[in-house]
Amino acid sequence: MRSKIDDVPDQCAVEFAMEILGGRWKLAILKQLTAGTLRFGELRRTLPGVTQRMLTRQLRELEEDGLVSRTVYAEVPPRVEYALTEVGHSLDAITEELDKWGHWYRERVRGGAARAAGEEPG
Amino acid sequence: MRSKIDDVPDQCAVEFAMEILGGRWKLAILKQLTAGTLRFGELRRTLPGVTQRMLTRQLRELEEDGLVSRTVYAEVPPRVEYALTEVGHSLDAITEELDKWGHWYRERVRGGAARAAGEEPG
DNA sequence: CAGAATCCTGTACGATACTG
DNA sequence: CAGTATCGTACAGGATTCTG
């Protein structure tokens, strides 16, 4: 999913953004970390669907892209903490809105899709 | 990518949102349509990377999810217009911010990642 | 506890060709 | 023009096991 867009002109920055934020868990991870630092296990517990493998991989990619920082403590048992970098925090508003939208949309479809609109998520 | 989350509790709405908006082109498509109605070919031209097949599929899914409306005109040559529904428009702010972020991030990585932050995208 | 290693599968996505 | 129909592949994502 990375480094496919290089020569693409300016046109669609959303496309480019999705190269970074694509993947099923990325934005969810970022959302969880907006609240603050989390250990690997904690993060895992907040995302019931994700496996360790996927969580590890996505975190590594987010780290590579400079959105997440990874701090390893030389202790036993091991402790690894993840936090948003400054760049990562630049997405706080978006993940927040996405969360609200997801909530709103879920209620909307659960409650019957064809009811009168009027209450927007944002 | 659809209908995997059913029994998942309220916890992570971002995860749920990505079930709807996941896929490489969904959000880019939605962004393009914020400006207004577009024909299939027009839409295709604004997204240089996408194939007809993928564009068709993603549009169908967006239609199923009630984010996009599809209008077929009984003409020859055929004309099909796509537009955001009201629900689709509820994502305008998000796609807009995502676009700005993508732009900002791209400049950031292009210009050298380690420069002093301070100018946020939003 | 936080992972690395290994193996496996579904499907997202793509290229090409054909059609009303 | 706006699709469908086929065929094919890469990789996202998962299950399980092993380790410092």
PDB file of C-alpha atoms in Angstrom, chain B:
ATOM      1  CA  MET B   1     -15.350  -5.570   3.332  1.00  0.00           C
ATOM      2  CA  ARG B   2     -18.947  -5.215   4.306  1.00  0.00           C
ATOM      3  CA  SER B   3     -21.143  -6.644   6.991  1.00  0.00           C
ATOM      4  CA  LYS B   4     -18.430  -8.020   9.170  1.00  0.00           C
ATOM      5  CA  ILE B   5     -19.180  -5.790  12.090  1.00  0.00           C
ATOM      6  CA  ASP B   6     -22.596  -6.487  13.448  1.00  0.00           C
ATOM      7  CA  ASP B   7     -22.255  -7.477  17.035  1.00  0.00           C
ATOM      8  CA  VAL B   8     -19.392  -5.156  17.759  1.00  0.00           C
ATOM      9  CA  PRO B   9     -20.337  -2.798  20.565  1.00  0.00           C
ATOM     10  CA  ASP B  10     -20.174   0.937  20.411  1.00  0.00           C
ATOM     11  CA  GLN B  11     -16.513   1.234  21.230  1.00  0.00           C
ATOM     12  CA  CYS B  12     -14.797   2.073  17.989  1.00  0.00           C
ATOM     13  CA  ALA B  13     -16.954   3.884  15.512  1.00  0.00           C
ATOM     14  CA  VAL B  14     -13.916   4.640  13.386  1.00  0.00           C
ATOM     15  CA  GLU B  15     -13.577   0.956  12.734  1.00  0.00           C
ATOM     16  CA  PHE B  16     -17.181   0.854  11.646  1.00  0.00           C
ATOM     17  CA  ALA B  17     -16.763   3.945   9.520  1.00  0.00           C
ATOM     18  CA  MET B  18     -13.859   2.325   7.731  1.00  0.00           C
ATOM     19  CA  GLU B  19     -16.058  -0.634   6.889  1.00  0.00           C
ATOM     20  CA  ILE B  20     -18.097   1.805   4.860  1.00  0.00           C
ATOM     21  CA  LEU B  21     -15.390   4.135   3.659  1.00  0.00           C
ATOM     22  CA  GLY B  22     -12.586   1.627   3.327  1.00  0.00           C
ATOM     23  CA  GLY B  23     -11.330   0.741  -0.082  1.00  0.00           C
ATOM     24  CA  ARG B  24      -8.768   2.654  -1.926  1.00  0.00           C
ATOM     25  CA  TRP B  25     -11.018   5.038  -3.797  1.00  0.00           C
ATOM     26  CA  LYS B  26     -14.142   5.568  -1.749  1.00  0.00           C
ATOM     27  CA  LEU B  27     -13.123   8.723   0.004  1.00  0.00           C
ATOM     28  CA  ALA B  28     -11.477  10.100  -3.102  1.00  0.00           C
ATOM     29  CA  ILE B  29     -14.691   9.539  -5.017  1.00  0.00           C
ATOM     30  CA  LEU B  30     -16.717  11.225  -2.333  1.00  0.00           C
ATOM     31  CA  LYS B  31     -14.340  14.143  -2.396  1.00  0.00           C
ATOM     32  CA  GLN B  32     -14.761  14.597  -6.115  1.00  0.00           C
ATOM     33  CA  LEU B  33     -18.506  14.536  -5.797  1.00  0.00           C
ATOM     34  CA  THR B  34     -18.654  17.192  -3.116  1.00  0.00           C
ATOM     35  CA  ALA B  35     -18.311  19.739  -5.885  1.00  0.00           C
ATOM     36  CA  GLY B  36     -21.425  18.458  -7.576  1.00  0.00           C
ATOM     37  CA  THR B  37     -22.825  15.913  -9.965  1.00  0.00           C
ATOM     38  CA  LEU B  38     -20.444  14.137 -12.289  1.00  0.00           C
ATOM     39  CA  ARG B  39     -20.866  11.730 -15.134  1.00  0.00           C
ATOM     40  CA  PHE B  40     -19.100   8.425 -15.004  1.00  0.00           C
ATOM     41  CA  GLY B  41     -16.459   9.463 -17.481  1.00  0.00           C
ATOM     42  CA  GLU B  42     -15.846  12.766 -15.788  1.00  0.00           C
ATOM     43  CA  LEU B  43     -15.388  11.095 -12.473  1.00  0.00           C
ATOM     44  CA  ARG B  44     -13.055   8.633 -14.077  1.00  0.00           C
ATOM     45  CA  ARG B  45     -10.937  11.398 -15.474  1.00  0.00           C
ATOM     46  CA  THR B  46     -10.566  13.072 -12.106  1.00  0.00           C
ATOM     47  CA  LEU B  47      -9.199   9.841 -10.656  1.00  0.00           C
ATOM     48  CA  PRO B  48      -6.429   8.837 -13.023  1.00  0.00           C
ATOM     49  CA  GLY B  49      -5.421   5.725 -11.140  1.00  0.00           C
ATOM     50  CA  VAL B  50      -8.752   3.963 -10.999  1.00  0.00           C
ATOM     51  CA  THR B  51      -9.989   1.492 -13.589  1.00  0.00           C
ATOM     52  CA  GLN B  52     -13.576   1.445 -14.869  1.00  0.00           C
ATOM     53  CA  ARG B  53     -14.149  -1.775 -13.091  1.00  0.00           C
ATOM     54  CA  MET B  54     -13.046  -0.485  -9.732  1.00  0.00           C
ATOM     55  CA  LEU B  55     -14.839   2.794 -10.173  1.00  0.00           C
ATOM     56  CA  THR B  56     -18.034   0.963 -10.996  1.00  0.00           C
ATOM     57  CA  ARG B  57     -17.725  -1.340  -8.030  1.00  0.00           C
ATOM     58  CA  GLN B  58     -16.890   1.313  -5.526  1.00  0.00           C
ATOM     59  CA  LEU B  59     -19.724   3.465  -6.812  1.00  0.00           C
ATOM     60  CA  ARG B  60     -22.139   0.576  -6.438  1.00  0.00           C
ATOM     61  CA  GLU B  61     -21.062   0.028  -2.872  1.00  0.00           C
ATOM     62  CA  LEU B  62     -21.360   3.686  -2.095  1.00  0.00           C
ATOM     63  CA  GLU B  63     -24.790   3.568  -3.635  1.00  0.00           C
ATOM     64  CA  GLU B  64     -25.777   0.567  -1.536  1.00  0.00           C
ATOM     65  CA  ASP B  65     -24.644   2.397   1.535  1.00  0.00           C
ATOM     66  CA  GLY B  66     -26.753   5.365   0.591  1.00  0.00           C
ATOM     67  CA  LEU B  67     -23.908   7.805   0.135  1.00  0.00           C
ATOM     68  CA  VAL B  68     -24.176   8.230  -3.610  1.00  0.00           C
ATOM     69  CA  SER B  69     -27.104   8.421  -5.977  1.00  0.00           C
ATOM     70  CA  ARG B  70     -26.985   7.077  -9.484  1.00  0.00           C
ATOM     71  CA  THR B  71     -29.148   8.474 -12.237  1.00  0.00           C
ATOM     72  CA  VAL B  72     -29.401   6.742 -15.583  1.00  0.00           C
ATOM     73  CA  TYR B  73     -30.692   8.717 -18.530  1.00  0.00           C
ATOM     74  CA  ALA B  74     -32.359   6.738 -21.261  1.00  0.00           C
ATOM     75  CA  GLU B  75     -30.360   8.336 -23.997  1.00  0.00           C
ATOM     76  CA  VAL B  76     -27.942   7.282 -26.604  1.00  0.00           C
ATOM     77  CA  PRO B  77     -25.090   7.498 -26.028  1.00  0.00           C
ATOM     78  CA  PRO B  78     -25.813   6.525 -22.435  1.00  0.00           C
ATOM     79  CA  ARG B  79     -25.437   9.039 -19.670  1.00  0.00           C
ATOM     80  CA  VAL B  80     -25.138   8.185 -16.013  1.00  0.00           C
ATOM     81  CA  GLU B  81     -24.730  10.822 -13.396  1.00  0.00           C
ATOM     82  CA  TYR B  82     -23.454  10.399  -9.901  1.00  0.00           C
ATOM     83  CA  ALA B  83     -24.102  12.705  -7.018  1.00  0.00           C
ATOM     84  CA  LEU B  84     -23.850  12.682  -3.277  1.00  0.00           C
ATOM     85  CA  THR B  85     -26.971  12.010  -1.300  1.00  0.00           C
ATOM     86  CA  GLU B  86     -27.692  13.985   1.809  1.00  0.00           C
ATOM     87  CA  VAL B  87     -25.933  11.334   3.788  1.00  0.00           C
ATOM     88  CA  GLY B  88     -23.023  11.473   1.420  1.00  0.00           C
ATOM     89  CA  HIS B  89     -22.762  15.186   1.941  1.00  0.00           C
ATOM     90  CA  SER B  90     -22.462  14.619   5.663  1.00  0.00           C
ATOM     91  CA  LEU B  91     -18.891  13.609   4.889  1.00  0.00           C
ATOM     92  CA  ASP B  92     -18.006  16.796   3.070  1.00  0.00           C
ATOM     93  CA  ALA B  93     -16.128  18.272   5.993  1.00  0.00           C
ATOM     94  CA  ILE B  94     -14.138  15.105   6.524  1.00  0.00           C
ATOM     95  CA  THR B  95     -13.091  14.643   2.916  1.00  0.00           C
ATOM     96  CA  GLU B  96     -12.209  18.313   2.774  1.00  0.00           C
ATOM     97  CA  GLU B  97      -9.998  18.032   5.834  1.00  0.00           C
ATOM     98  CA  LEU B  98      -8.522  14.809   4.569  1.00  0.00           C
ATOM     99  CA  ASP B  99      -7.660  16.531   1.344  1.00  0.00           C
ATOM    100  CA  LYS B 100      -6.015  19.400   3.143  1.00  0.00           C
ATOM    101  CA  TRP B 101      -4.135  17.009   5.374  1.00  0.00           C
ATOM    102  CA  GLY B 102      -2.932  14.963   2.436  1.00  0.00           C
ATOM    103  CA  HIS B 103      -1.718  18.079   0.769  1.00  0.00           C
ATOM    104  CA  TRP B 104      -0.004  19.281   3.895  1.00  0.00           C
ATOM    105  CA  TYR B 105       1.566  15.913   4.617  1.00  0.00           C
ATOM    106  CA  ARG B 106       2.845  15.522   1.103  1.00  0.00           C
ATOM    107  CA  GLU B 107       4.530  18.901   1.216  1.00  0.00           C
ATOM    108  CA  ARG B 108       5.900  18.040   4.593  1.00  0.00           C
ATOM    109  CA  VAL B 109       7.550  14.802   3.534  1.00  0.00           C
ATOM    110  CA  ARG B 110       8.703  16.278   0.268  1.00  0.00           C
ATOM    111  CA  GLY B 111      10.237  19.283   1.948  1.00  0.00           C
ATOM    112  CA  GLY B 112      12.117  17.190   4.505  1.00  0.00           C
ATOM    113  CA  ALA B 113      10.366  15.601   7.418  1.00  0.00           C
ATOM    114  CA  ALA B 114      12.405  16.998  10.272  1.00  0.00           C
ATOM    115  CA  ARG B 115      11.656  20.652   9.981  1.00  0.00           C
ATOM    116  CA  ALA B 116      10.134  22.585  12.821  1.00  0.00           C
ATOM    117  CA  ALA B 117       6.440  21.950  13.040  1.00  0.00           C
ATOM    118  CA  GLY B 118       4.025  24.662  13.889  1.00  0.00           C
ATOM    119  CA  GLU B 119       1.833  24.961  10.863  1.00  0.00           C
ATOM    120  CA  GLU B 120      -0.931  22.452  11.138  1.00  0.00           C
ATOM    121  CA  PRO B 121      -3.109  21.513   8.198  1.00  0.00           C
ATOM    122  CA  GLY B 122      -6.452  22.189   9.814  1.00  0.00           C
TER     123      GLY B 122
END
